Short mmCIF file of C-alpha atoms in Angstrom, two decimals:
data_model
loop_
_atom_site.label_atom_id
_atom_site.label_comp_id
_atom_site.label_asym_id
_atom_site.label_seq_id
_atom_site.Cartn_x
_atom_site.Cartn_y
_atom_site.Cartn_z
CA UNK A 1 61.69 42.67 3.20
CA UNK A 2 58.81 44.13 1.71
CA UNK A 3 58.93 46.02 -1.48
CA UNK A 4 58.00 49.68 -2.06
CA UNK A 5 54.46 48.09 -4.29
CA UNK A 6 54.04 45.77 -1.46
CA UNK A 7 54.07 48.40 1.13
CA UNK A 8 51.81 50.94 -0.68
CA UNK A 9 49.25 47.85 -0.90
CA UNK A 10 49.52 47.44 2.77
CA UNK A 11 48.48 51.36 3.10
CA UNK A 12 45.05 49.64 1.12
CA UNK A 13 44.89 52.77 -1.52
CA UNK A 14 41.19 51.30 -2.40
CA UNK A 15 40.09 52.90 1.11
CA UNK A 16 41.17 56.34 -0.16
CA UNK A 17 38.00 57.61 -1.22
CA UNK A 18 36.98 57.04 2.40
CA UNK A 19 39.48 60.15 3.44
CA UNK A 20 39.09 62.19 0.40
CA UNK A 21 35.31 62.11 -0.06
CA UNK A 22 34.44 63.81 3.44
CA UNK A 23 37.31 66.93 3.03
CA UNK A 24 35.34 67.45 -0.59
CA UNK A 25 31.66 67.35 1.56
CA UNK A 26 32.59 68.99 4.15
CA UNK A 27 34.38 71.85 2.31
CA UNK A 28 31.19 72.15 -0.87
CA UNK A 29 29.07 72.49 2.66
CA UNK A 30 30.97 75.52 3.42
CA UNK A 31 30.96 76.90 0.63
CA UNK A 32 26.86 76.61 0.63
CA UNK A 33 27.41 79.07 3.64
CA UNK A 34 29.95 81.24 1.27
CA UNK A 35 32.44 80.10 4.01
CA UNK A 36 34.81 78.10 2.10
CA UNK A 37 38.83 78.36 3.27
CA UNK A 38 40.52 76.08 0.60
CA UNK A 39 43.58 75.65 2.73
CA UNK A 40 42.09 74.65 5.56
CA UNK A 41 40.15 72.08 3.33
CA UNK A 42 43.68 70.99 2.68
CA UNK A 43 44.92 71.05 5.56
CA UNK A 44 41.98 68.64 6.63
CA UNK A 45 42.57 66.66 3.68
CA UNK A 46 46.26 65.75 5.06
CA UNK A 47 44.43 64.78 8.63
CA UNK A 48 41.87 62.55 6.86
CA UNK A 49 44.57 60.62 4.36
CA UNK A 50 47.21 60.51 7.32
CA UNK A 51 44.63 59.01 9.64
CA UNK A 52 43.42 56.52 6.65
CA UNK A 53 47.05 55.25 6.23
CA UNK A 54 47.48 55.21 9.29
CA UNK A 55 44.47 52.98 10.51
CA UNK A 56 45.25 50.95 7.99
CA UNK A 57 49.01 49.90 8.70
CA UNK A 58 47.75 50.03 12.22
CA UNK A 59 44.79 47.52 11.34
CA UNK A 60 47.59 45.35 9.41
CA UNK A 61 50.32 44.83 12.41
CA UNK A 62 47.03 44.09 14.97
CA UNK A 63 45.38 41.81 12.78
CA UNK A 64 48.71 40.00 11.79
CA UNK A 65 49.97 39.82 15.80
CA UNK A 66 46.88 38.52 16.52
CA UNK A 67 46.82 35.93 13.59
CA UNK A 68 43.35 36.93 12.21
CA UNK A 69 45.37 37.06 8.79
CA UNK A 70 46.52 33.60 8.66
CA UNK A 71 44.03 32.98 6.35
CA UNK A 72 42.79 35.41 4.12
CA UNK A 73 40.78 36.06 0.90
CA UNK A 74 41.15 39.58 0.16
CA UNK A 75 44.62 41.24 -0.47
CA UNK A 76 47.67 40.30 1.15
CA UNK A 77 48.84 42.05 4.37
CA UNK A 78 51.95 42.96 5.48
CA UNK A 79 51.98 40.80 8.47
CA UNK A 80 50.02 38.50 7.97
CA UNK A 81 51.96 37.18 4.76
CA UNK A 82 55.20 37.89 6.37
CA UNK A 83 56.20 40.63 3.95
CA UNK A 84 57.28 43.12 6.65
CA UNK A 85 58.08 42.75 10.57
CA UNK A 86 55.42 43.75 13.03
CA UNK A 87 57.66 46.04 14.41
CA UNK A 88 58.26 47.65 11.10
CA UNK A 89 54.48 48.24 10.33
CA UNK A 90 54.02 49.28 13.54
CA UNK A 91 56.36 52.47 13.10
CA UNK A 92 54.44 52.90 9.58
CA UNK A 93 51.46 53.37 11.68
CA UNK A 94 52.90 55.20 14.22
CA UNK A 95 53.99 57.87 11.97
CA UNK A 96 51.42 57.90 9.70
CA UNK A 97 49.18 58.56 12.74
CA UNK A 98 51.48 61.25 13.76
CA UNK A 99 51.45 63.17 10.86
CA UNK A 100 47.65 63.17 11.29
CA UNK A 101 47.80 64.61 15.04
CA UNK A 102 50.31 67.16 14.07
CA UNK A 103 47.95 68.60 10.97
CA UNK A 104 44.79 68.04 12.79
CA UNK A 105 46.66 69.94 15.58
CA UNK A 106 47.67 72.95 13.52
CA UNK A 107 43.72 72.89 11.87
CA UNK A 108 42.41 72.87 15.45
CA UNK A 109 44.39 75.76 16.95
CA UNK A 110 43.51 78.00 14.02
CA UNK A 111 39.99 76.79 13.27
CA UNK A 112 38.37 75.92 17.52
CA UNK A 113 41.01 74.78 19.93
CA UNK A 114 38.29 72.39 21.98
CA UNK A 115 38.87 70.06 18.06
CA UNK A 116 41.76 69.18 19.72
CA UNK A 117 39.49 66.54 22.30
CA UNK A 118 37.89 65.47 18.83
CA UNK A 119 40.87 64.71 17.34
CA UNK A 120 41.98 62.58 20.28
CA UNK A 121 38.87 60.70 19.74
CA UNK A 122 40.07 59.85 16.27
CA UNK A 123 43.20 58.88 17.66
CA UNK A 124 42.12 56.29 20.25
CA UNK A 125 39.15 55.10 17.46
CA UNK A 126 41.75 54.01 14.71
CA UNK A 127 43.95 52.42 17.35
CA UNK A 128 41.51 50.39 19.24
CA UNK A 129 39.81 49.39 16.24
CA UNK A 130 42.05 46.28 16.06
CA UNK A 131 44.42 47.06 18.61
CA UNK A 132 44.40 46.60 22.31
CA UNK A 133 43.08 44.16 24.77
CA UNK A 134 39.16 44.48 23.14
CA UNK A 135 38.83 45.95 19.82
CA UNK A 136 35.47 46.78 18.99
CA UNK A 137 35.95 45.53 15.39
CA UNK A 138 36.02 42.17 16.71
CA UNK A 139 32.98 42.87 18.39
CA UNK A 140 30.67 44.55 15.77
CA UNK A 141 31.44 47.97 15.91
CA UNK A 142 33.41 48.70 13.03
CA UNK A 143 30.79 50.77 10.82
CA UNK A 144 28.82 51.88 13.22
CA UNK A 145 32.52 53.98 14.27
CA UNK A 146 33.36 54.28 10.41
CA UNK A 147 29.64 56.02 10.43
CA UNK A 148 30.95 58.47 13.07
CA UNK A 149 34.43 59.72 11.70
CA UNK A 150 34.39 59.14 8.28
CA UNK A 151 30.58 60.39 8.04
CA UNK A 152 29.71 62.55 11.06
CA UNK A 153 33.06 63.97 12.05
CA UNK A 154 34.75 64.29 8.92
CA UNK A 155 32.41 66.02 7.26
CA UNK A 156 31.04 68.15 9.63
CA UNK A 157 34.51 68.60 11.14
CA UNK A 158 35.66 69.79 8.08
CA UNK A 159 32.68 72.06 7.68
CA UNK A 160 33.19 73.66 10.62
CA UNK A 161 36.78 74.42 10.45
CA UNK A 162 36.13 76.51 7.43
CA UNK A 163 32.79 77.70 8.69
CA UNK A 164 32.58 78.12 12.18
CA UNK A 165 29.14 76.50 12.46
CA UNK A 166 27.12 73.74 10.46
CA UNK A 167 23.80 73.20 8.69
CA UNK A 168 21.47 70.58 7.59
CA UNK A 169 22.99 70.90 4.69
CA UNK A 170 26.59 69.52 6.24
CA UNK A 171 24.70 67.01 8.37
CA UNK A 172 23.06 65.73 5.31
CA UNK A 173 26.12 65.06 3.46
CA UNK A 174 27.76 63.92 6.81
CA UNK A 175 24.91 61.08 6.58
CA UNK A 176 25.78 60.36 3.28
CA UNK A 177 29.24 60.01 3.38
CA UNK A 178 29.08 58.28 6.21
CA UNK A 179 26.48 55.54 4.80
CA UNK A 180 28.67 55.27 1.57
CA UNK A 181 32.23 55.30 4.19
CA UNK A 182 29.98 52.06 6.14
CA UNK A 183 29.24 50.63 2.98
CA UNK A 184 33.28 50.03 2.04
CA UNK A 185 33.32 48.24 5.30
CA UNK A 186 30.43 46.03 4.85
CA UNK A 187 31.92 44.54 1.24
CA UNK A 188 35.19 43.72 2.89
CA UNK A 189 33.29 42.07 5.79
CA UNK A 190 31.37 40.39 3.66
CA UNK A 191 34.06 38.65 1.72
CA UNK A 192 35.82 37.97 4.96
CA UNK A 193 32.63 36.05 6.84
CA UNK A 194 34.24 32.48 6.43
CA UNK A 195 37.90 33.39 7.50
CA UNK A 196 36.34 36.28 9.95
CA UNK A 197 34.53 33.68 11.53
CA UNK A 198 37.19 31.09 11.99
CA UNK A 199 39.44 33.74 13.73
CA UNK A 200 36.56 34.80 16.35
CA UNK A 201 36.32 38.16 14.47
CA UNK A 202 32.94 38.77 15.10
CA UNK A 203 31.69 41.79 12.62
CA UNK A 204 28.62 43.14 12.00
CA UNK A 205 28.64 40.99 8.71
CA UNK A 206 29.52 37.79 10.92
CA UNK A 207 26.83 39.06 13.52
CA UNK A 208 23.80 39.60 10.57
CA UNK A 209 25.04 36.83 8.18
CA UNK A 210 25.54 36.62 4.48
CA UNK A 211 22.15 37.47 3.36
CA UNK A 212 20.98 40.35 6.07
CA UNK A 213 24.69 41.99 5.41
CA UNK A 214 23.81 42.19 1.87
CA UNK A 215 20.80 43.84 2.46
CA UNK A 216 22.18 45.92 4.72
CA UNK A 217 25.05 47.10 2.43
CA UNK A 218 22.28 48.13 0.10
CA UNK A 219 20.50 49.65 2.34
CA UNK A 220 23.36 51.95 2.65
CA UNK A 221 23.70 53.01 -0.96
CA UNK A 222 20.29 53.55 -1.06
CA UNK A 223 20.66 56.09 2.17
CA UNK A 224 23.10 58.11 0.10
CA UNK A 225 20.61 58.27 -2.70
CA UNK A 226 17.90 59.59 -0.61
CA UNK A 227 19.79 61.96 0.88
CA UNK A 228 20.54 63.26 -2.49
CA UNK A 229 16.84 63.86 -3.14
CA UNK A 230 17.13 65.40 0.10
CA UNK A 231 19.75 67.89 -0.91
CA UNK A 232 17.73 69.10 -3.69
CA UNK A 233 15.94 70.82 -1.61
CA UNK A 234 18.91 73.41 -0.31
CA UNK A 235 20.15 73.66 -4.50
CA UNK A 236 18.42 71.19 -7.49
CA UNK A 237 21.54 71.45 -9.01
CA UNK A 238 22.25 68.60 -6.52
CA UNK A 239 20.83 66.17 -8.47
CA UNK A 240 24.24 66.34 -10.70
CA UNK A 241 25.00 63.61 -7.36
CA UNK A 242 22.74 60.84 -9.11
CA UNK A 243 25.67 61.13 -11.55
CA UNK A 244 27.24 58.09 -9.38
CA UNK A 245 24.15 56.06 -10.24
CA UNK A 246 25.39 53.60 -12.33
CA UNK A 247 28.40 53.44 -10.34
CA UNK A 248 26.57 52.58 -7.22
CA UNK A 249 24.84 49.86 -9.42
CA UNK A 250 28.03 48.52 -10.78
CA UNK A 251 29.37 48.16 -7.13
CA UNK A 252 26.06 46.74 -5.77
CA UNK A 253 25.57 43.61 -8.90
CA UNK A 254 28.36 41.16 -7.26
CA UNK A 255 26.66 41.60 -3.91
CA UNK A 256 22.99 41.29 -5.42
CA UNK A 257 24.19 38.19 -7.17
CA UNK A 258 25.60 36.42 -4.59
CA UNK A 259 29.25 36.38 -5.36
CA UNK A 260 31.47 35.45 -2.78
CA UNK A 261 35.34 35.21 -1.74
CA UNK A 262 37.99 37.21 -3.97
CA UNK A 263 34.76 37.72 -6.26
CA UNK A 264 33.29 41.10 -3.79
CA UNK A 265 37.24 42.89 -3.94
CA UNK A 266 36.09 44.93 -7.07
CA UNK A 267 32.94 45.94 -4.67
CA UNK A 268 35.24 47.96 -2.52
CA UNK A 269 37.37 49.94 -5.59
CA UNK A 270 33.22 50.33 -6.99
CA UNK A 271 31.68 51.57 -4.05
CA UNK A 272 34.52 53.98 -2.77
CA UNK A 273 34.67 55.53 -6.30
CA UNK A 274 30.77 55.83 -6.10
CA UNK A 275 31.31 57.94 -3.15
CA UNK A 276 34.22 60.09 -4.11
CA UNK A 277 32.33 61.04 -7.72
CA UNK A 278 29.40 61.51 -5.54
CA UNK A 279 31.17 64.14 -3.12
CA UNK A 280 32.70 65.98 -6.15
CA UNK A 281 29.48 66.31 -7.89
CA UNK A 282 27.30 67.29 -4.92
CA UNK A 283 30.16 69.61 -3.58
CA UNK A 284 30.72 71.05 -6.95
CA UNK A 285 26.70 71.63 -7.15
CA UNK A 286 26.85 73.42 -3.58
CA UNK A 287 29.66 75.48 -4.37
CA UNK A 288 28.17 76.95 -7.86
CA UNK A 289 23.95 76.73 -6.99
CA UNK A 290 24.60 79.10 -4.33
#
């Protein structure tokens, strides 16, 4: 039987930032249009970390059912490593998920009741990630979807709950978060590749190969860096977002330098605290510059 630790590492807490930093976007974008509701940003905040869990236990019993996770170089999963029984992940999941429906319910009947068909697209996303007959994470799909709901969705989502509308100001950030959201995926594919690749897990990292996905991972950081330049333009006090600078340079040396295997896990805690200082800072510089 797994241990309390054991199953709080199977929620993956590194992959946190990837639910927080969007609420804190989306809401410092309403607050640019003086429309900020701080317990609806709450309120979204439960949906995003519910859903994050929740993906990620569900991730963990598909993966492990499917034996993907025979083999693995990055942290143990419940499954997999035969800490916990599927069934017993699955209900994690399950309820994790649920708690997500029910709050993004409640933000959805007092925010737009048609967020309700959004929502339901989150649902069926972090399901049939991994799970069901042809997940699209096996297939290359992953951060193009990560792009979507942790970027597009979240942010704007949460922007518009508070705000009743959105701006190139939330779309911007959306981008942003989203980029820095794809990144996180991109390190963990590339440290997977080799074992990836021997389970038929075709990713976008097994589909580019090591050298193109580090480019591309790159790429990504430097997409949230433009788009800071890009915010300037609304408030300068958004350039308080190159505060995550170094950060994004600490996460990016491993990958630059070629390190492989259990080497890239720091990239992931690097890169998702790059983008949660970056949200706070460029939310916090929306929120006062107005």
């Amino acid at each position: 039987m797994a241990s309390f630790a054991q199953w709080i590492s199977g929620a993956r807490p590194r992959t946190l930032p990837n639910a927080v930093a969007p609420v804190v976007a989306g809401t410092g974008a309403a607050a640019w249009l003086q429309s900020a509701v701080w317990w609806k940003a709450l309120l979204a905040l439960a949906v995003a970390l519910a859903l994050t869990v929740g993906v990620n236990y569900a991730n963990d019993y598909s993966d492990g059912v499917r034996g993907t996770d025979d083999v693995r170089t990055g942290p143990a999963r419940l499954v997999g490593s035969r800490l916990a029984t599927p069934r017993s992940v699955l209900t994690a999941a399950m309820c994790a998920l649920g708690v997500g429906a029910v709050s993004g319910l409640a933000l959805a009947l007092l925010s737009a009741p048609w967020l309700i068909a959004v929502g339901v697209a989150c649902l069926a996303g972090a399901w049939l990630y991994t799970g069901g007959s042809r997940p699209y994470g096996y297939a290359g799909f992953g951060e193009v979807a990560v792009f979507v709901f942790f970027g597009l969705v979240a942010v704007l989502g949460t922007q518009y709950t508070q705000a009743l509308r959105v701006d190139w100001v939330g779309l911007t950030l959306a981008v942003a978060t989203g980029a820095l959201s794809s990144s996180v995926l991109v390190a963990n594919n590339l440290r997977d590749i080799p074992t990836d690749t021997q389970a038929q897990k075709i990713t976008l990292a097994v589909r580019l190969g090591d050298a193109r996905t580090r480019l591309f991972y790159q790429g990504l950081l430097a997409t949230a860096g433009v788009s800071t330049l890009v915010l300037m333009l609304a408030t300068p006090w958004c350039a308080v977002g190159l505060i995550a600078t170094p950060l994004a340079v600490r996460a990016a040396r491993p990958v630059r330098s070629g390190r492989s295997g259990p080497e890239l896990i720091p990239v992931l805690r690097d890169t998702g605290l790059t983008m949660l200082v970056w949200a706070v800072a460029v939310a916090a510089a929306l929120t006062l510059g107005r």
